[in-house]
Amino acid sequence: MKKIFLAALTAVLTLNASAQNNVTFGIRAGLNIANITTSGSQTNASINLGSRVGFHIGAIADIPVAENFYIQPGLFFSQKGFSTDATNQSSAEGKPLYLEVPVLASYRIKASDEVNISLEAGPYLAYGLGGSGTLSSGNQTASGDYFDDDTNRFDAGLKIGAGVTFSQHYYVGMAYEWGFVNLLKDYDNISVKNKNLMISLGYNF
């Protein structure tokens, strides 16, 4: 999977050599409202998953490939995670930081001379750089590294979003990410996957 993705990214970055002068760049930053979803269980405990607020910051490139159609690779630092409260007065919170590479297909709609709408979708690949996890039960609290021996650092999934660009430079947008990779290693009867809503502001050069 990683080799295929990197090969695709290399191909994307070399697309349309004759139009290299039309490639533009931008910066993005904003909030993540992150969560995890679980399926399967080893216990009968009732757990309510809660979202937590993180951040993202990074850069994108717009590579034109056809009229109104672009390929948009990016590179981001993105803090995701979760917050849970269980019925037995215990809670847990995770704050992982990822280095993330999305490669999106982007279609542009000119709403007016000053406003452009973009519709975007594509895969992302992410690697966990670090982060912390906290577990509380009663009056006791324990903390540790988020990415321990039982947790996958690699994640991959689908990203879908939309945005509006004003005066060719000022960007505001939203996107949603579905993680496809089980964050737990060697667990056949439980699956934990990232989900993330992104709210972004940006500037296109």
PDB file of C-alpha atoms in Angstrom:
ATOM      1  CA  MET A   1       0.000   0.000   0.000  1.00  0.00           C
ATOM      2  CA  LYS A   2       2.731   2.492   0.957  1.00  0.00           C
ATOM      3  CA  LYS A   3       4.805   1.720  -2.165  1.00  0.00           C
ATOM      4  CA  ILE A   4       1.754   2.101  -4.403  1.00  0.00           C
ATOM      5  CA  PHE A   5       0.845   5.411  -2.794  1.00  0.00           C
ATOM      6  CA  LEU A   6       4.377   6.817  -3.083  1.00  0.00           C
ATOM      7  CA  ALA A   7       4.562   5.746  -6.719  1.00  0.00           C
ATOM      8  CA  ALA A   8       1.242   7.474  -7.397  1.00  0.00           C
ATOM      9  CA  LEU A   9       2.441  10.630  -5.648  1.00  0.00           C
ATOM     10  CA  THR A  10       5.626  10.653  -7.734  1.00  0.00           C
ATOM     11  CA  ALA A  11       3.580  10.294 -10.902  1.00  0.00           C
ATOM     12  CA  VAL A  12       1.257  13.105  -9.855  1.00  0.00           C
ATOM     13  CA  LEU A  13       4.135  15.482  -9.173  1.00  0.00           C
ATOM     14  CA  THR A  14       5.513  14.910 -12.678  1.00  0.00           C
ATOM     15  CA  LEU A  15       2.182  15.355 -14.494  1.00  0.00           C
ATOM     16  CA  ASN A  16       1.790  17.899 -17.240  1.00  0.00           C
ATOM     17  CA  ALA A  17       5.386  19.096 -17.462  1.00  0.00           C
ATOM     18  CA  SER A  18       4.410  21.620 -20.121  1.00  0.00           C
ATOM     19  CA  ALA A  19       2.098  23.348 -17.629  1.00  0.00           C
ATOM     20  CA  GLN A  20       4.557  23.610 -14.756  1.00  0.00           C
ATOM     21  CA  ASN A  21       4.407  27.406 -14.851  1.00  0.00           C
ATOM     22  CA  ASN A  22       0.716  27.159 -13.952  1.00  0.00           C
ATOM     23  CA  VAL A  23       1.301  25.180 -10.757  1.00  0.00           C
ATOM     24  CA  THR A  24       0.348  27.249  -7.724  1.00  0.00           C
ATOM     25  CA  PHE A  25       0.845  26.750  -4.010  1.00  0.00           C
ATOM     26  CA  GLY A  26      -1.075  27.546  -0.868  1.00  0.00           C
ATOM     27  CA  ILE A  27      -0.978  27.256   2.899  1.00  0.00           C
ATOM     28  CA  ARG A  28      -3.737  25.846   5.097  1.00  0.00           C
ATOM     29  CA  ALA A  29      -4.405  25.835   8.840  1.00  0.00           C
ATOM     30  CA  GLY A  30      -7.381  25.172  11.054  1.00  0.00           C
ATOM     31  CA  LEU A  31      -9.261  22.973  13.481  1.00  0.00           C
ATOM     32  CA  ASN A  32      -9.743  19.221  13.592  1.00  0.00           C
ATOM     33  CA  ILE A  33     -12.791  17.720  15.291  1.00  0.00           C
ATOM     34  CA  ALA A  34     -11.488  14.184  15.600  1.00  0.00           C
ATOM     35  CA  ASN A  35     -12.955  10.919  16.795  1.00  0.00           C
ATOM     36  CA  ILE A  36     -12.500   7.185  16.467  1.00  0.00           C
ATOM     37  CA  THR A  37     -15.023   4.519  15.576  1.00  0.00           C
ATOM     38  CA  THR A  38     -14.952   1.014  16.994  1.00  0.00           C
ATOM     39  CA  SER A  39     -16.506  -2.228  15.850  1.00  0.00           C
ATOM     40  CA  GLY A  40     -16.445  -5.472  17.822  1.00  0.00           C
ATOM     41  CA  SER A  41     -15.716  -5.679  21.539  1.00  0.00           C
ATOM     42  CA  GLN A  42     -13.965  -7.807  24.091  1.00  0.00           C
ATOM     43  CA  THR A  43     -16.062  -6.523  26.976  1.00  0.00           C
ATOM     44  CA  ASN A  44     -19.657  -5.625  27.789  1.00  0.00           C
ATOM     45  CA  ALA A  45     -18.767  -2.110  28.914  1.00  0.00           C
ATOM     46  CA  SER A  46     -20.864   0.718  27.500  1.00  0.00           C
ATOM     47  CA  ILE A  47     -18.541   3.373  26.055  1.00  0.00           C
ATOM     48  CA  ASN A  48     -19.613   6.678  24.551  1.00  0.00           C
ATOM     49  CA  LEU A  49     -17.000   7.971  22.133  1.00  0.00           C
ATOM     50  CA  GLY A  50     -16.508  11.721  22.238  1.00  0.00           C
ATOM     51  CA  SER A  51     -14.755  14.053  19.833  1.00  0.00           C
ATOM     52  CA  ARG A  52     -11.776  16.181  20.719  1.00  0.00           C
ATOM     53  CA  VAL A  53     -10.471  19.340  19.087  1.00  0.00           C
ATOM     54  CA  GLY A  54      -7.038  19.302  17.487  1.00  0.00           C
ATOM     55  CA  PHE A  55      -5.325  21.281  14.739  1.00  0.00           C
ATOM     56  CA  HIS A  56      -3.817  20.980  11.283  1.00  0.00           C
ATOM     57  CA  ILE A  57      -1.291  23.094   9.408  1.00  0.00           C
ATOM     58  CA  GLY A  58       0.366  22.521   6.079  1.00  0.00           C
ATOM     59  CA  ALA A  59       0.747  23.361   2.407  1.00  0.00           C
ATOM     60  CA  ILE A  60      -0.831  22.297  -0.882  1.00  0.00           C
ATOM     61  CA  ALA A  61       0.020  22.456  -4.577  1.00  0.00           C
ATOM     62  CA  ASP A  62      -2.523  22.915  -7.378  1.00  0.00           C
ATOM     63  CA  ILE A  63      -1.492  21.080 -10.558  1.00  0.00           C
ATOM     64  CA  PRO A  64      -3.772  21.755 -13.554  1.00  0.00           C
ATOM     65  CA  VAL A  65      -4.521  18.678 -15.665  1.00  0.00           C
ATOM     66  CA  ALA A  66      -7.626  19.773 -17.609  1.00  0.00           C
ATOM     67  CA  GLU A  67     -10.068  22.659 -17.760  1.00  0.00           C
ATOM     68  CA  ASN A  68     -11.392  23.270 -14.223  1.00  0.00           C
ATOM     69  CA  PHE A  69      -9.719  20.054 -13.008  1.00  0.00           C
ATOM     70  CA  TYR A  70      -6.653  19.898 -10.758  1.00  0.00           C
ATOM     71  CA  ILE A  71      -4.603  17.394  -8.811  1.00  0.00           C
ATOM     72  CA  GLN A  72      -3.870  18.720  -5.320  1.00  0.00           C
ATOM     73  CA  PRO A  73      -1.150  17.008  -3.272  1.00  0.00           C
ATOM     74  CA  GLY A  74      -0.478  18.328   0.215  1.00  0.00           C
ATOM     75  CA  LEU A  75       1.696  17.922   3.284  1.00  0.00           C
ATOM     76  CA  PHE A  76       0.210  18.494   6.750  1.00  0.00           C
ATOM     77  CA  PHE A  77       0.871  18.170  10.437  1.00  0.00           C
ATOM     78  CA  SER A  78      -2.462  16.999  11.855  1.00  0.00           C
ATOM     79  CA  GLN A  79      -3.450  16.323  15.463  1.00  0.00           C
ATOM     80  CA  LYS A  80      -6.310  13.853  15.731  1.00  0.00           C
ATOM     81  CA  GLY A  81      -7.433  11.567  18.566  1.00  0.00           C
ATOM     82  CA  PHE A  82     -10.454  10.884  20.721  1.00  0.00           C
ATOM     83  CA  SER A  83     -12.049  11.369  24.127  1.00  0.00           C
ATOM     84  CA  THR A  84     -14.124   8.668  25.821  1.00  0.00           C
ATOM     85  CA  ASP A  85     -16.246   8.408  28.946  1.00  0.00           C
ATOM     86  CA  ALA A  86     -17.306   4.987  30.225  1.00  0.00           C
ATOM     87  CA  THR A  87     -20.122   4.105  32.596  1.00  0.00           C
ATOM     88  CA  ASN A  88     -17.705   2.810  35.242  1.00  0.00           C
ATOM     89  CA  GLN A  89     -16.334   6.330  35.913  1.00  0.00           C
ATOM     90  CA  SER A  90     -13.266   5.813  33.759  1.00  0.00           C
ATOM     91  CA  SER A  91     -12.229   7.937  30.799  1.00  0.00           C
ATOM     92  CA  ALA A  92      -9.511   8.015  28.180  1.00  0.00           C
ATOM     93  CA  GLU A  93      -8.097  10.596  25.805  1.00  0.00           C
ATOM     94  CA  GLY A  94      -5.655  10.291  22.923  1.00  0.00           C
ATOM     95  CA  LYS A  95      -3.716  13.130  21.259  1.00  0.00           C
ATOM     96  CA  PRO A  96      -1.755  11.684  18.324  1.00  0.00           C
ATOM     97  CA  LEU A  97       0.151  13.918  15.902  1.00  0.00           C
ATOM     98  CA  TYR A  98       0.381  12.728  12.290  1.00  0.00           C
ATOM     99  CA  LEU A  99       2.383  13.746   9.256  1.00  0.00           C
ATOM    100  CA  GLU A 100      -0.218  13.456   6.506  1.00  0.00           C
ATOM    101  CA  VAL A 101      -0.043  13.431   2.702  1.00  0.00           C
ATOM    102  CA  PRO A 102      -3.379  13.778   0.858  1.00  0.00           C
ATOM    103  CA  VAL A 103      -3.587  13.586  -2.940  1.00  0.00           C
ATOM    104  CA  LEU A 104      -6.929  15.004  -4.042  1.00  0.00           C
ATOM    105  CA  ALA A 105      -8.765  15.435  -7.310  1.00  0.00           C
ATOM    106  CA  SER A 106     -10.192  18.958  -7.303  1.00  0.00           C
ATOM    107  CA  TYR A 107     -12.922  20.343  -9.563  1.00  0.00           C
ATOM    108  CA  ARG A 108     -13.390  24.123  -9.727  1.00  0.00           C
ATOM    109  CA  ILE A 109     -16.621  26.025 -10.332  1.00  0.00           C
ATOM    110  CA  LYS A 110     -16.447  29.749 -11.086  1.00  0.00           C
ATOM    111  CA  ALA A 111     -19.330  31.295  -9.167  1.00  0.00           C
ATOM    112  CA  SER A 112     -18.342  34.871 -10.040  1.00  0.00           C
ATOM    113  CA  ASP A 113     -15.305  36.919 -11.017  1.00  0.00           C
ATOM    114  CA  GLU A 114     -14.203  36.944  -7.373  1.00  0.00           C
ATOM    115  CA  VAL A 115     -15.482  33.590  -6.072  1.00  0.00           C
ATOM    116  CA  ASN A 116     -14.441  30.051  -6.998  1.00  0.00           C
ATOM    117  CA  ILE A 117     -15.871  26.863  -5.477  1.00  0.00           C
ATOM    118  CA  SER A 118     -13.777  23.692  -5.247  1.00  0.00           C
ATOM    119  CA  LEU A 119     -14.979  20.108  -4.768  1.00  0.00           C
ATOM    120  CA  GLU A 120     -12.258  17.691  -3.672  1.00  0.00           C
ATOM    121  CA  ALA A 121     -11.832  13.980  -3.028  1.00  0.00           C
ATOM    122  CA  GLY A 122      -8.983  11.515  -2.825  1.00  0.00           C
ATOM    123  CA  PRO A 123      -6.820   9.289  -0.631  1.00  0.00           C
ATOM    124  CA  TYR A 124      -4.500  10.239   2.187  1.00  0.00           C
ATOM    125  CA  LEU A 125      -1.576   8.493   3.832  1.00  0.00           C
ATOM    126  CA  ALA A 126      -0.433   9.398   7.345  1.00  0.00           C
ATOM    127  CA  TYR A 127       2.354   8.481   9.752  1.00  0.00           C
ATOM    128  CA  GLY A 128       2.124   8.968  13.510  1.00  0.00           C
ATOM    129  CA  LEU A 129       4.960  11.166  14.759  1.00  0.00           C
ATOM    130  CA  GLY A 130       4.070  10.983  18.438  1.00  0.00           C
ATOM    131  CA  GLY A 131       1.492  11.980  20.980  1.00  0.00           C
ATOM    132  CA  SER A 132       0.147  11.144  24.396  1.00  0.00           C
ATOM    133  CA  GLY A 133      -2.609   9.014  25.854  1.00  0.00           C
ATOM    134  CA  THR A 134      -4.284   9.490  29.226  1.00  0.00           C
ATOM    135  CA  LEU A 135      -6.412   7.017  31.181  1.00  0.00           C
ATOM    136  CA  SER A 136      -8.356   8.072  34.281  1.00  0.00           C
ATOM    137  CA  SER A 137     -10.263   5.837  36.674  1.00  0.00           C
ATOM    138  CA  GLY A 138     -11.676   7.275  39.858  1.00  0.00           C
ATOM    139  CA  ASN A 139      -8.947   9.396  41.434  1.00  0.00           C
ATOM    140  CA  GLN A 140      -6.118   7.747  39.510  1.00  0.00           C
ATOM    141  CA  THR A 141      -4.646   8.968  36.220  1.00  0.00           C
ATOM    142  CA  ALA A 142      -1.987   7.355  34.047  1.00  0.00           C
ATOM    143  CA  SER A 143      -0.290   8.826  30.971  1.00  0.00           C
ATOM    144  CA  GLY A 144       1.958   7.395  28.290  1.00  0.00           C
ATOM    145  CA  ASP A 145       2.929   7.424  24.636  1.00  0.00           C
ATOM    146  CA  TYR A 146       0.012   7.143  22.223  1.00  0.00           C
ATOM    147  CA  PHE A 147       1.940   5.007  19.742  1.00  0.00           C
ATOM    148  CA  ASP A 148       2.958   2.029  21.841  1.00  0.00           C
ATOM    149  CA  ASP A 149       3.755  -1.469  20.591  1.00  0.00           C
ATOM    150  CA  ASP A 150       0.049  -2.238  20.078  1.00  0.00           C
ATOM    151  CA  THR A 151      -0.779   0.851  17.993  1.00  0.00           C
ATOM    152  CA  ASN A 152      -0.262   1.326  14.260  1.00  0.00           C
ATOM    153  CA  ARG A 153       1.625   4.466  13.305  1.00  0.00           C
ATOM    154  CA  PHE A 154       0.488   4.221   9.677  1.00  0.00           C
ATOM    155  CA  ASP A 155      -2.984   5.312   8.646  1.00  0.00           C
ATOM    156  CA  ALA A 156      -4.647   5.647   5.263  1.00  0.00           C
ATOM    157  CA  GLY A 157      -8.111   6.641   4.188  1.00  0.00           C
ATOM    158  CA  LEU A 158     -10.412   8.809   2.104  1.00  0.00           C
ATOM    159  CA  LYS A 159     -10.747  12.586   2.260  1.00  0.00           C
ATOM    160  CA  ILE A 160     -13.701  14.514   0.801  1.00  0.00           C
ATOM    161  CA  GLY A 161     -14.161  18.254   1.031  1.00  0.00           C
ATOM    162  CA  ALA A 162     -15.294  21.553  -0.439  1.00  0.00           C
ATOM    163  CA  GLY A 163     -13.983  25.075  -0.284  1.00  0.00           C
ATOM    164  CA  VAL A 164     -14.435  28.627  -1.481  1.00  0.00           C
ATOM    165  CA  THR A 165     -11.664  30.909  -2.738  1.00  0.00           C
ATOM    166  CA  PHE A 166     -12.184  34.676  -2.686  1.00  0.00           C
ATOM    167  CA  SER A 167     -10.226  37.091  -4.890  1.00  0.00           C
ATOM    168  CA  GLN A 168      -7.998  34.195  -6.064  1.00  0.00           C
ATOM    169  CA  HIS A 169      -6.128  34.105  -2.752  1.00  0.00           C
ATOM    170  CA  TYR A 170      -8.290  33.714   0.369  1.00  0.00           C
ATOM    171  CA  TYR A 171      -9.585  30.221   1.102  1.00  0.00           C
ATOM    172  CA  VAL A 172     -12.114  28.746   3.536  1.00  0.00           C
ATOM    173  CA  GLY A 173     -13.140  25.102   3.454  1.00  0.00           C
ATOM    174  CA  MET A 174     -14.269  21.943   5.195  1.00  0.00           C
ATOM    175  CA  ALA A 175     -13.297  18.312   4.701  1.00  0.00           C
ATOM    176  CA  TYR A 176     -13.995  14.936   6.265  1.00  0.00           C
ATOM    177  CA  GLU A 177     -11.573  12.029   6.590  1.00  0.00           C
ATOM    178  CA  TRP A 178     -12.451   8.351   6.941  1.00  0.00           C
ATOM    179  CA  GLY A 179      -9.596   6.169   8.141  1.00  0.00           C
ATOM    180  CA  PHE A 180      -9.444   2.655   6.678  1.00  0.00           C
ATOM    181  CA  VAL A 181      -6.636   1.218   8.819  1.00  0.00           C
ATOM    182  CA  ASN A 182      -7.205  -0.532  12.143  1.00  0.00           C
ATOM    183  CA  LEU A 183      -5.177   1.440  14.671  1.00  0.00           C
ATOM    184  CA  LEU A 184      -4.766  -1.651  16.852  1.00  0.00           C
ATOM    185  CA  LYS A 185      -2.218  -4.297  15.917  1.00  0.00           C
ATOM    186  CA  ASP A 186      -2.971  -8.021  16.169  1.00  0.00           C
ATOM    187  CA  TYR A 187      -6.608  -7.595  17.204  1.00  0.00           C
ATOM    188  CA  ASP A 188      -8.994  -9.707  15.135  1.00  0.00           C
ATOM    189  CA  ASN A 189     -12.194  -8.996  17.061  1.00  0.00           C
ATOM    190  CA  ILE A 190     -11.970  -5.231  17.540  1.00  0.00           C
ATOM    191  CA  SER A 191     -11.342  -2.456  15.039  1.00  0.00           C
ATOM    192  CA  VAL A 192     -10.485   1.171  15.821  1.00  0.00           C
ATOM    193  CA  LYS A 193     -10.318   3.741  13.003  1.00  0.00           C
ATOM    194  CA  ASN A 194      -9.762   7.483  12.728  1.00  0.00           C
ATOM    195  CA  LYS A 195     -12.485   9.920  11.723  1.00  0.00           C
ATOM    196  CA  ASN A 196     -11.862  13.643  11.385  1.00  0.00           C
ATOM    197  CA  LEU A 197     -13.741  16.819  10.418  1.00  0.00           C
ATOM    198  CA  MET A 198     -11.427  19.613   9.238  1.00  0.00           C
ATOM    199  CA  ILE A 199     -12.268  23.327   9.133  1.00  0.00           C
ATOM    200  CA  SER A 200      -9.594  25.278   7.276  1.00  0.00           C
ATOM    201  CA  LEU A 201      -8.509  28.784   6.405  1.00  0.00           C
ATOM    202  CA  GLY A 202      -5.823  29.395   3.834  1.00  0.00           C
ATOM    203  CA  TYR A 203      -3.985  31.616   1.422  1.00  0.00           C
ATOM    204  CA  ASN A 204      -3.139  30.770  -2.199  1.00  0.00           C
ATOM    205  CA  PHE A 205      -0.023  32.347  -3.675  1.00  0.00           C
TER     206      PHE A 205
END
